[in-house]
Amino acid sequence: MDVLKKYSIAHKGLGMGAHRFEFEVDDRFFEAFEGSEIRKGSAKATVEMDKQSDRLSLRIGIRGEATVECDRCLDELTLPVEYDGTLCVRYGQTENESDGEVMWIGPGETEIPLAQYIYESICLSLPCQRVHPDDEHGRSTCDPDMLGRFRIVSEEEFDGMAASAERGASPWDKLKEIKTGE
Ligand SMILES: [Zn+2]
């Protein structure tokens, strides 16, 4: 069964007025999105829906955490997820379509698919800069082993690498020098 199928609301048989739904997001949810920058996570999405004759108004709140790759040391970094948004679902003439705020669903569609919306909302709620925070002494809490392995090459070292590359030497030899010279 499609893992994402359960993140849908069967709206057809529902009466007018308020309805509430909850969805649990877990590691398998993120695995279902190919190339996801979120490796794993755990969150709860709460949907408050108001059904009207011509549309469905959804208020969606997501709380939990998501694990991404730290931009600096590439080790795992777990960030809080906090998102609140609204989505208006309208009945369209053609296929399902969404611009993030309004979703059109076809007249024959019995379910509102929310997996993509939830996924994108979680991604949006994460900060642009994803690095381990400094501790109370101002020291980075990044994994020191990982940092050593993926040390950022300074501008000077980079120039040196470029120069030796021009002379025909492999920049990787220079990198090795830098590494062993520590
Ligand atoms: Zn880090």
Coordinates of N, CA, C and O and ligand atoms in Angstrom, one line a residue:
M1 N 0.8 -1.2 0.0 CA 0.0 0.0 0.0 C 0.9 1.3 0.0 O 1.9 1.3 0.6
D2 N 0.4 2.2 -0.7 CA 1.1 3.5 -0.7 C 1.1 4.1 0.6 O 0.1 4.4 1.2
V3 N 2.3 4.4 1.2 CA 2.5 4.9 2.5 C 1.7 6.3 2.7 O 1.2 6.6 3.7
L4 N 1.7 7.0 1.6 CA 1.2 8.4 1.7 C -0.3 8.4 1.5 O -1.0 9.5 1.7
K5 N -0.9 7.3 1.1 CA -2.4 7.3 0.9 C -3.2 7.6 2.1 O -4.3 8.2 2.0
K6 N -2.7 7.2 3.3 CA -3.4 7.5 4.5 C -3.5 8.9 4.9 O -4.3 9.3 5.8
Y7 N -2.6 9.8 4.3 CA -2.7 11.2 4.6 C -3.7 11.9 3.7 O -3.4 12.8 3.0
S8 N -4.9 11.4 3.8 CA -6.0 11.9 3.0 C -7.2 12.1 3.8 O -7.4 11.3 4.8
I9 N -8.1 12.9 3.4 CA -9.4 13.1 4.1 C -10.5 12.7 3.1 O -10.6 13.2 2.0
A10 N -11.3 11.7 3.5 CA -12.4 11.3 2.7 C -13.6 12.2 3.0 O -14.2 12.1 4.0
H11 N -13.7 13.2 2.1 CA -14.6 14.3 2.4 C -16.1 14.1 2.0 O -17.0 14.8 2.4
K12 N -16.2 13.2 1.0 CA -17.5 13.0 0.4 C -18.7 12.8 1.3 O -19.7 13.5 1.3
G13 N -18.6 11.9 2.2 CA -19.7 11.5 3.1 C -19.8 12.4 4.3 O -20.8 12.2 5.1
L14 N -19.0 13.4 4.5 CA -19.0 14.2 5.7 C -20.1 15.3 5.6 O -20.4 15.8 4.5
G15 N -20.8 15.6 6.7 CA -21.8 16.6 6.8 C -21.1 18.0 6.8 O -19.9 18.1 6.9
M16 N -22.0 19.0 6.6 CA -21.5 20.4 6.6 C -21.0 20.7 8.0 O -21.4 20.2 9.0
G17 N -20.1 21.7 8.1 CA -19.6 22.1 9.4 C -18.2 21.7 9.7 O -17.4 21.3 8.9
A18 N -17.9 21.6 11.0 CA -16.6 21.4 11.5 C -16.2 20.0 11.7 O -17.0 19.2 12.2
H19 N -15.0 19.6 11.3 CA -14.5 18.3 11.5 C -13.0 18.4 11.8 O -12.4 19.4 11.5
R20 N -12.5 17.4 12.6 CA -11.1 17.5 13.0 C -10.5 16.1 12.7 O -11.0 15.1 12.8
F21 N -9.2 16.3 12.2 CA -8.4 15.1 11.8 C -7.0 15.2 12.3 O -6.5 16.3 12.5
E22 N -6.4 14.0 12.6 CA -5.0 14.0 13.0 C -4.2 13.0 12.2 O -4.7 11.9 11.9
F23 N -3.0 13.4 11.9 CA -2.2 12.5 11.1 C -0.8 12.4 11.8 O -0.3 13.5 12.2
E24 N -0.3 11.2 11.9 CA 1.0 11.0 12.5 C 2.0 10.9 11.4 O 1.9 10.1 10.5
V25 N 3.1 11.7 11.4 CA 4.1 11.7 10.4 C 5.3 11.0 11.0 O 5.7 11.3 12.1
D26 N 5.9 10.0 10.3 CA 7.0 9.3 10.8 C 8.1 9.1 9.7 O 8.0 9.7 8.7
D27 N 9.1 8.3 10.1 CA 10.2 8.1 9.1 C 9.8 7.6 7.8 O 10.3 8.0 6.7
R28 N 8.8 6.7 7.8 CA 8.4 6.1 6.5 C 7.7 7.2 5.6 O 7.8 7.1 4.4
F29 N 7.1 8.2 6.2 CA 6.5 9.3 5.5 C 7.6 10.0 4.6 O 7.5 10.2 3.4
F30 N 8.7 10.3 5.3 CA 9.8 11.1 4.6 C 10.5 10.2 3.6 O 10.9 10.7 2.5
E31 N 10.6 8.9 3.9 CA 11.3 8.0 3.0 C 10.5 7.9 1.6 O 11.0 7.6 0.6
A32 N 9.2 8.2 1.7 CA 8.3 8.1 0.5 C 8.6 9.2 -0.5 O 8.2 9.2 -1.6
F33 N 9.2 10.3 0.0 CA 9.5 11.4 -0.9 C 11.0 11.3 -1.4 O 11.9 11.4 -0.6
E34 N 11.1 11.0 -2.7 CA 12.4 10.7 -3.2 C 13.2 12.0 -3.2 O 12.8 13.1 -3.4
G35 N 14.5 11.8 -2.7 CA 15.4 12.9 -2.6 C 15.1 13.9 -1.5 O 15.5 15.0 -1.5
S36 N 14.4 13.4 -0.5 CA 14.0 14.3 0.6 C 15.2 14.7 1.4 O 16.1 13.9 1.7
E37 N 15.3 16.0 1.7 CA 16.4 16.5 2.5 C 16.2 16.2 4.0 O 17.1 16.2 4.8
I38 N 14.9 15.8 4.3 CA 14.6 15.3 5.6 C 14.8 13.8 5.7 O 14.2 13.1 4.9
R39 N 15.7 13.4 6.5 CA 16.1 12.0 6.6 C 15.1 11.2 7.4 O 14.7 10.1 7.1
K40 N 14.7 11.8 8.5 CA 13.6 11.2 9.3 C 12.9 12.2 10.2 O 13.4 13.4 10.2
G41 N 11.9 11.8 10.8 CA 11.2 12.8 11.6 C 10.0 12.2 12.3 O 9.6 11.1 12.0
S42 N 9.4 13.0 13.1 CA 8.2 12.6 13.8 C 7.4 13.8 14.2 O 7.9 14.8 14.7
A43 N 6.2 13.8 13.7 CA 5.3 15.0 13.9 C 3.9 14.6 13.9 O 3.5 13.6 13.4
K44 N 3.1 15.5 14.4 CA 1.6 15.3 14.4 C 1.0 16.5 13.6 O 1.3 17.7 13.9
A45 N 0.2 16.2 12.6 CA -0.5 17.2 11.9 C -2.0 17.2 12.3 O -2.6 16.2 12.2
T46 N -2.4 18.4 12.7 CA -3.8 18.5 13.1 C -4.6 19.3 12.1 O -4.1 20.4 11.7
V47 N -5.7 18.8 11.6 CA -6.5 19.5 10.6 C -7.8 19.8 11.1 O -8.6 18.9 11.5
E48 N -8.2 21.1 11.1 CA -9.5 21.6 11.5 C -10.2 22.0 10.2 O -9.7 22.9 9.5
M49 N -11.2 21.2 9.9 CA -11.9 21.5 8.6 C -13.3 22.0 8.7 O -14.0 21.5 9.5
D50 N -13.6 23.0 7.9 CA -15.0 23.5 7.9 C -15.5 23.2 6.5 O -15.0 23.7 5.5
K51 N -16.5 22.4 6.4 CA -17.1 22.0 5.1 C -18.2 22.9 4.8 O -19.2 23.0 5.5
Q52 N -18.1 23.6 3.7 CA -19.2 24.4 3.1 C -19.7 23.8 1.8 O -19.0 22.9 1.3
S53 N -20.8 24.4 1.3 CA -21.3 23.7 0.1 C -20.4 23.8 -1.1 O -20.3 22.9 -1.9
D54 N -19.6 24.9 -1.2 CA -18.8 25.1 -2.4 C -17.3 25.0 -2.1 O -16.5 25.1 -3.0
R55 N -16.9 24.8 -0.9 CA -15.5 24.7 -0.6 C -15.3 24.0 0.8 O -16.2 23.9 1.6
L56 N -14.0 23.7 1.0 CA -13.6 23.2 2.3 C -12.5 24.1 2.8 O -11.5 24.3 2.1
S57 N -12.6 24.6 4.0 CA -11.6 25.4 4.6 C -10.8 24.6 5.7 O -11.4 24.1 6.6
L58 N -9.5 24.5 5.5 CA -8.7 23.7 6.4 C -7.7 24.6 7.1 O -7.0 25.5 6.5
R59 N -7.6 24.4 8.4 CA -6.6 25.0 9.3 C -5.7 23.9 9.7 O -6.1 22.9 10.3
I60 N -4.4 24.0 9.3 CA -3.5 22.9 9.5 C -2.3 23.3 10.5 O -1.7 24.3 10.2
G61 N -2.1 22.6 11.5 CA -1.0 22.8 12.5 C -0.1 21.6 12.5 O -0.7 20.5 12.6
I62 N 1.2 21.8 12.4 CA 2.1 20.6 12.5 C 3.1 20.9 13.6 O 3.7 22.0 13.6
R63 N 3.3 19.9 14.5 CA 4.3 20.0 15.6 C 5.1 18.7 15.6 O 4.5 17.7 15.5
G64 N 6.4 18.9 15.8 CA 7.2 17.7 16.0 C 8.6 18.0 15.7 O 9.1 19.1 16.0
E65 N 9.4 17.1 15.1 CA 10.8 17.3 14.8 C 11.2 16.6 13.5 O 10.5 15.6 13.2
A66 N 12.2 17.2 12.9 CA 12.7 16.6 11.7 C 14.2 16.6 11.7 O 14.8 17.5 12.2
T67 N 14.8 15.5 11.1 CA 16.2 15.4 11.1 C 16.8 15.6 9.7 O 16.3 15.0 8.8
V68 N 17.7 16.6 9.6 CA 18.3 16.9 8.3 C 19.8 16.8 8.5 O 20.3 16.4 9.5
E69 N 20.5 17.1 7.4 CA 22.0 17.1 7.5 C 22.5 18.5 7.9 O 22.0 19.5 7.3
C70 N 23.4 18.5 8.8 CA 24.0 19.8 9.2 C 24.8 20.3 8.0 O 25.6 19.6 7.4
D71 N 24.7 21.6 7.7 CA 25.4 22.2 6.6 C 26.9 22.3 6.8 O 27.6 22.4 5.9
R72 N 27.3 22.3 8.1 CA 28.7 22.4 8.4 C 29.4 21.1 8.5 O 30.5 20.9 8.0
C73 N 28.9 20.2 9.3 CA 29.6 18.9 9.6 C 29.0 17.7 8.9 O 29.5 16.6 9.0
L74 N 27.8 17.9 8.3 CA 27.1 16.8 7.6 C 26.6 15.7 8.5 O 26.0 14.7 8.0
D75 N 26.7 15.9 9.8 CA 26.1 14.9 10.7 C 24.6 15.2 10.9 O 24.2 16.2 10.4
E76 N 23.9 14.3 11.5 CA 22.5 14.5 11.7 C 22.2 15.7 12.6 O 22.9 15.9 13.6
L77 N 21.2 16.5 12.2 CA 20.8 17.6 13.0 C 19.2 17.6 13.1 O 18.5 17.5 12.1
T78 N 18.8 17.5 14.4 CA 17.3 17.5 14.6 C 16.8 18.8 14.9 O 17.3 19.5 15.8
L79 N 15.8 19.2 14.2 CA 15.2 20.6 14.3 C 13.7 20.5 14.7 O 13.0 19.6 14.3
P80 N 13.2 21.4 15.5 CA 11.8 21.4 15.8 C 11.0 21.8 14.5 O 11.4 22.6 13.7
V81 N 9.8 21.2 14.4 CA 8.9 21.6 13.4 C 7.7 22.3 14.0 O 7.1 21.8 14.9
E82 N 7.4 23.5 13.5 CA 6.3 24.2 14.0 C 5.7 25.0 12.8 O 6.3 25.9 12.2
Y83 N 4.5 24.5 12.4 CA 3.9 25.2 11.2 C 2.4 25.3 11.4 O 1.7 24.5 12.0
D84 N 1.9 26.5 11.0 CA 0.4 26.8 11.0 C 0.1 27.4 9.7 O 0.7 28.4 9.3
G85 N -0.9 26.8 9.1 CA -1.3 27.4 7.8 C -2.7 27.1 7.5 O -3.4 26.3 8.2
T86 N -3.2 27.7 6.4 CA -4.6 27.4 6.0 C -4.6 27.0 4.5 O -3.7 27.3 3.7
L87 N -5.5 26.2 4.2 CA -5.6 25.6 2.8 C -7.1 25.6 2.5 O -8.0 25.2 3.2
C88 N -7.4 26.2 1.3 CA -8.8 26.2 0.8 C -8.9 25.2 -0.3 O -8.1 25.2 -1.2
V89 N -9.8 24.3 -0.1 CA -10.0 23.2 -1.1 C -11.3 23.5 -1.9 O -12.4 23.7 -1.3
R90 N -11.1 23.6 -3.2 CA -12.3 23.9 -4.1 C -12.5 22.8 -5.1 O -11.6 22.1 -5.4
Y91 N -13.7 22.7 -5.6 CA -14.0 21.7 -6.6 C -13.7 22.2 -8.0 O -14.3 23.2 -8.4
G92 N -12.7 21.6 -8.6 CA -12.3 22.1 -10.0 C -12.9 21.2 -11.0 O -13.6 20.2 -10.7
Q93 N -12.6 21.5 -12.3 CA -13.2 20.8 -13.4 C -12.2 19.7 -13.8 O -12.6 18.7 -14.4
T94 N -11.0 19.9 -13.5 CA -10.0 19.0 -14.1 C -9.3 18.2 -13.0 O -9.9 17.8 -12.0
E95 N -8.0 18.0 -13.2 CA -7.2 17.2 -12.2 C -6.9 18.0 -11.0 O -7.0 19.2 -10.9
N96 N -6.4 17.2 -10.0 CA -5.9 17.9 -8.7 C -4.8 18.8 -9.0 O -3.9 18.6 -9.8
E97 N -4.9 20.0 -8.4 CA -3.9 21.0 -8.6 C -3.8 21.8 -7.3 O -4.8 22.0 -6.6
S98 N -2.6 22.4 -7.0 CA -2.5 23.1 -5.8 C -1.4 24.2 -5.9 O -0.4 24.0 -6.6
D99 N -1.7 25.4 -5.4 CA -0.6 26.4 -5.4 C -0.1 26.7 -4.0 O 0.5 27.7 -3.7
G100 N -0.4 25.8 -3.1 CA 0.0 26.0 -1.7 C -1.0 26.6 -0.8 O -1.1 26.3 0.4
E101 N -1.9 27.4 -1.3 CA -3.0 28.0 -0.5 C -4.4 27.5 -1.0 O -5.3 27.5 -0.2
V102 N -4.5 27.3 -2.2 CA -5.7 26.8 -2.8 C -5.5 25.5 -3.5 O -4.5 25.3 -4.3
M103 N -6.3 24.5 -3.2 CA -6.2 23.2 -3.9 C -7.5 22.9 -4.6 O -8.5 23.1 -4.1
W104 N -7.4 22.6 -5.9 CA -8.6 22.2 -6.6 C -8.6 20.7 -6.8 O -7.6 20.1 -7.1
I105 N -9.7 20.1 -6.5 CA -9.8 18.7 -6.7 C -10.9 18.4 -7.7 O -11.9 19.1 -7.7
G106 N -10.7 17.3 -8.4 CA -11.7 17.0 -9.5 C -13.0 16.6 -8.9 O -13.1 16.2 -7.7
P107 N -14.1 16.8 -9.7 CA -15.4 16.5 -9.2 C -15.6 15.0 -8.7 O -16.4 14.7 -7.8
G108 N -14.9 14.1 -9.3 CA -15.1 12.7 -9.0 C -14.2 12.3 -7.8 O -14.2 11.1 -7.4
E109 N -13.4 13.2 -7.3 CA -12.4 12.9 -6.3 C -13.1 12.8 -4.9 O -13.7 13.7 -4.5
T110 N -12.9 11.6 -4.3 CA -13.6 11.4 -3.0 C -12.7 11.8 -1.8 O -13.1 11.9 -0.7
E111 N -11.4 11.9 -2.1 CA -10.4 12.2 -1.0 C -9.6 13.5 -1.3 O -9.3 13.8 -2.4
I112 N -9.2 14.2 -0.2 CA -8.3 15.3 -0.3 C -6.9 14.8 0.1 O -6.7 14.4 1.2
P113 N -6.0 14.7 -0.9 CA -4.7 14.2 -0.6 C -3.8 15.3 0.1 O -3.7 16.4 -0.5
L114 N -3.3 15.0 1.3 CA -2.6 16.1 2.0 C -1.1 15.8 2.2 O -0.4 16.6 2.8
A115 N -0.7 14.6 1.8 CA 0.7 14.2 2.1 C 1.7 15.3 1.5 O 2.6 15.7 2.2
Q116 N 1.5 15.7 0.3 CA 2.4 16.7 -0.4 C 2.4 18.0 0.4 O 3.4 18.6 0.6
Y117 N 1.2 18.4 0.8 CA 1.0 19.7 1.5 C 1.8 19.6 2.8 O 2.5 20.5 3.2
I118 N 1.6 18.5 3.5 CA 2.2 18.3 4.9 C 3.7 18.3 4.7 O 4.5 19.0 5.4
Y119 N 4.2 17.6 3.7 CA 5.6 17.5 3.5 C 6.2 18.9 3.2 O 7.2 19.3 3.8
E120 N 5.6 19.6 2.3 CA 6.2 20.9 1.9 C 6.1 21.9 3.0 O 7.0 22.7 3.2
S121 N 5.0 21.8 3.9 CA 4.9 22.7 5.0 C 6.0 22.4 6.0 O 6.5 23.4 6.6
I122 N 6.3 21.2 6.2 CA 7.4 20.8 7.2 C 8.7 21.4 6.7 O 9.5 22.0 7.4
C123 N 9.0 21.2 5.4 CA 10.2 21.8 4.8 C 10.3 23.3 4.9 O 11.3 23.9 5.3
L124 N 9.1 23.9 4.7 CA 9.1 25.4 4.8 C 9.3 25.9 6.3 O 9.8 27.0 6.5
S125 N 8.9 25.1 7.2 CA 9.0 25.5 8.6 C 10.4 25.4 9.2 O 10.8 26.0 10.2
L126 N 11.3 24.7 8.4 CA 12.7 24.6 8.9 C 13.5 25.8 8.5 O 13.2 26.5 7.5
P127 N 14.5 26.2 9.3 CA 15.3 27.4 9.0 C 16.2 27.2 7.8 O 16.5 26.0 7.4
C128 N 16.5 28.3 7.1 CA 17.4 28.1 5.9 C 18.8 27.6 6.3 O 19.4 26.8 5.6
Q129 N 19.3 28.2 7.4 CA 20.6 27.8 7.8 C 20.5 26.6 8.8 O 19.9 26.8 9.9
R130 N 21.0 25.5 8.4 CA 20.9 24.3 9.3 C 22.2 23.9 9.8 O 22.9 23.1 9.2
V131 N 22.6 24.4 11.0 CA 23.9 24.0 11.6 C 23.7 23.7 13.0 O 22.8 24.3 13.7
H132 N 24.5 22.9 13.6 CA 24.4 22.6 15.1 C 24.7 23.9 15.8 O 25.6 24.7 15.4
P133 N 23.9 24.2 16.8 CA 24.1 25.5 17.5 C 25.4 25.5 18.4 O 25.9 24.4 18.7
D134 N 25.9 26.6 18.8 CA 27.0 26.7 19.7 C 26.6 26.4 21.1 O 25.4 26.7 21.5
D135 N 27.5 25.9 21.9 CA 27.1 25.6 23.3 C 27.3 26.9 24.2 O 27.6 28.0 23.6
E136 N 27.1 26.8 25.5 CA 27.1 28.0 26.3 C 28.5 28.7 26.3 O 28.6 29.8 26.7
H137 N 29.6 28.0 25.9 CA 30.9 28.6 25.8 C 31.2 29.1 24.4 O 32.3 29.5 24.2
G138 N 30.2 29.1 23.6 CA 30.4 29.6 22.2 C 31.1 28.6 21.3 O 31.5 29.0 20.2
R139 N 31.2 27.4 21.8 CA 31.9 26.4 20.9 C 30.8 25.7 20.1 O 29.7 25.4 20.6
S140 N 31.2 25.4 18.9 CA 30.3 24.6 18.0 C 30.0 23.3 18.6 O 30.9 22.6 19.1
T141 N 28.8 22.8 18.4 CA 28.4 21.5 18.9 C 28.4 20.5 17.7 O 27.9 19.4 17.8
C142 N 29.1 20.9 16.6 CA 29.2 20.0 15.4 C 30.1 18.8 15.8 O 30.9 18.9 16.7
D143 N 29.9 17.7 15.1 CA 30.7 16.5 15.4 C 32.1 16.8 15.0 O 32.4 17.1 13.8
P144 N 33.1 16.8 15.9 CA 34.5 17.2 15.6 C 35.1 16.2 14.6 O 35.9 16.7 13.7
D145 N 34.8 14.9 14.7 CA 35.3 14.0 13.7 C 34.9 14.3 12.3 O 35.7 14.3 11.4
M146 N 33.6 14.6 12.2 CA 33.1 14.9 10.9 C 33.7 16.2 10.3 O 34.0 16.3 9.2
L147 N 33.8 17.2 11.2 CA 34.4 18.4 10.8 C 35.8 18.3 10.3 O 36.2 18.9 9.3
G148 N 36.6 17.4 11.0 CA 38.0 17.1 10.6 C 38.0 16.5 9.2 O 38.8 16.9 8.4
R149 N 37.1 15.7 8.9 CA 37.0 15.0 7.6 C 36.6 15.9 6.5 O 37.0 15.8 5.4
F150 N 35.7 16.8 6.8 CA 35.1 17.7 5.8 C 35.5 19.1 6.1 O 34.8 20.0 5.8
R151 N 36.7 19.3 6.6 CA 37.2 20.6 6.9 C 37.0 21.6 5.7 O 37.4 21.3 4.6
I152 N 36.5 22.7 6.0 CA 36.4 23.7 5.0 C 37.7 24.3 4.6 O 38.5 24.7 5.5
V153 N 38.1 24.3 3.3 CA 39.4 24.7 2.9 C 39.4 26.3 2.9 O 38.4 26.9 2.3
S154 N 40.4 26.8 3.5 CA 40.4 28.3 3.5 C 40.7 28.8 2.1 O 41.2 28.1 1.2
E155 N 40.6 30.1 1.9 CA 40.8 30.8 0.6 C 42.2 30.6 0.2 O 42.5 30.3 -1.0
E156 N 43.1 30.8 1.2 CA 44.5 30.7 0.9 C 44.9 29.3 0.4 O 45.6 29.1 -0.6
E157 N 44.4 28.3 1.1 CA 44.6 26.9 0.7 C 44.1 26.6 -0.7 O 44.6 25.9 -1.5
F158 N 42.9 27.2 -0.9 CA 42.2 27.0 -2.2 C 43.0 27.5 -3.3 O 43.2 26.9 -4.4
D159 N 43.6 28.8 -3.1 CA 44.4 29.4 -4.1 C 45.6 28.5 -4.4 O 46.1 28.3 -5.5
G160 N 46.2 28.0 -3.3 CA 47.4 27.1 -3.5 C 47.0 25.8 -4.3 O 47.8 25.4 -5.2
M161 N 45.8 25.3 -4.1 CA 45.4 24.1 -4.8 C 45.2 24.5 -6.3 O 45.6 23.7 -7.2
A162 N 44.6 25.7 -6.5 CA 44.4 26.1 -7.9 C 45.7 26.3 -8.6 O 45.9 25.9 -9.8
A163 N 46.7 26.9 -7.9 CA 48.0 27.1 -8.5 C 48.7 25.8 -8.9 O 49.2 25.7 -10.0
S164 N 48.7 24.8 -7.9 CA 49.3 23.6 -8.2 C 48.6 22.8 -9.3 O 49.2 22.1 -10.1
A165 N 47.3 23.0 -9.4 CA 46.5 22.4 -10.5 C 47.0 22.9 -11.8 O 47.1 22.2 -12.8
E166 N 47.3 24.2 -11.8 CA 47.8 24.9 -13.1 C 49.1 24.3 -13.5 O 49.4 24.2 -14.7
R167 N 49.9 24.0 -12.5 CA 51.2 23.4 -12.8 C 51.1 21.9 -13.1 O 52.1 21.3 -13.3
G168 N 50.0 21.4 -13.1 CA 49.7 20.0 -13.5 C 49.6 19.0 -12.4 O 49.3 17.9 -12.6
A169 N 49.8 19.5 -11.1 CA 49.6 18.6 -10.0 C 48.1 18.5 -9.7 O 47.3 19.4 -9.9
S170 N 47.7 17.4 -9.2 CA 46.3 17.2 -8.8 C 46.0 17.9 -7.6 O 46.8 17.9 -6.6
P171 N 44.9 18.6 -7.6 CA 44.5 19.3 -6.3 C 44.3 18.4 -5.2 O 44.4 18.8 -4.0
W172 N 44.1 17.1 -5.5 CA 43.8 16.2 -4.4 C 45.1 15.9 -3.6 O 45.1 15.6 -2.4
D173 N 46.3 16.0 -4.3 CA 47.5 15.8 -3.7 C 47.7 16.9 -2.6 O 48.1 16.7 -1.5
K174 N 47.3 18.1 -3.1 CA 47.5 19.2 -2.2 C 46.5 19.1 -1.0 O 46.9 19.4 0.2
L175 N 45.4 18.6 -1.3 CA 44.4 18.3 -0.2 C 45.0 17.4 0.8 O 44.8 17.5 2.0
K176 N 45.6 16.3 0.3 CA 46.2 15.3 1.2 C 47.3 16.0 2.1 O 47.4 15.7 3.3
E177 N 48.1 16.9 1.5 CA 49.1 17.6 2.2 C 48.5 18.4 3.4 O 48.9 18.3 4.5
I178 N 47.4 19.1 3.0 CA 46.7 19.9 4.0 C 46.2 19.0 5.2 O 46.4 19.3 6.3
K179 N 45.7 17.9 4.8 CA 45.1 17.0 5.8 C 46.2 16.4 6.8 O 46.0 16.4 8.0
T180 N 47.2 15.9 6.1 CA 48.3 15.2 7.0 C 49.1 16.3 7.7 O 49.8 15.9 8.7
G181 N 49.1 17.5 7.2 CA 49.9 18.5 7.9 C 49.3 19.1 9.2 O 49.8 19.9 9.8
E182 N 48.2 18.5 9.5 CA 47.5 19.0 10.7 C 48.2 18.7 12.0 O 48.6 17.6 12.1
Ligands
ZN1 ZN 27.1 20.2 12.6

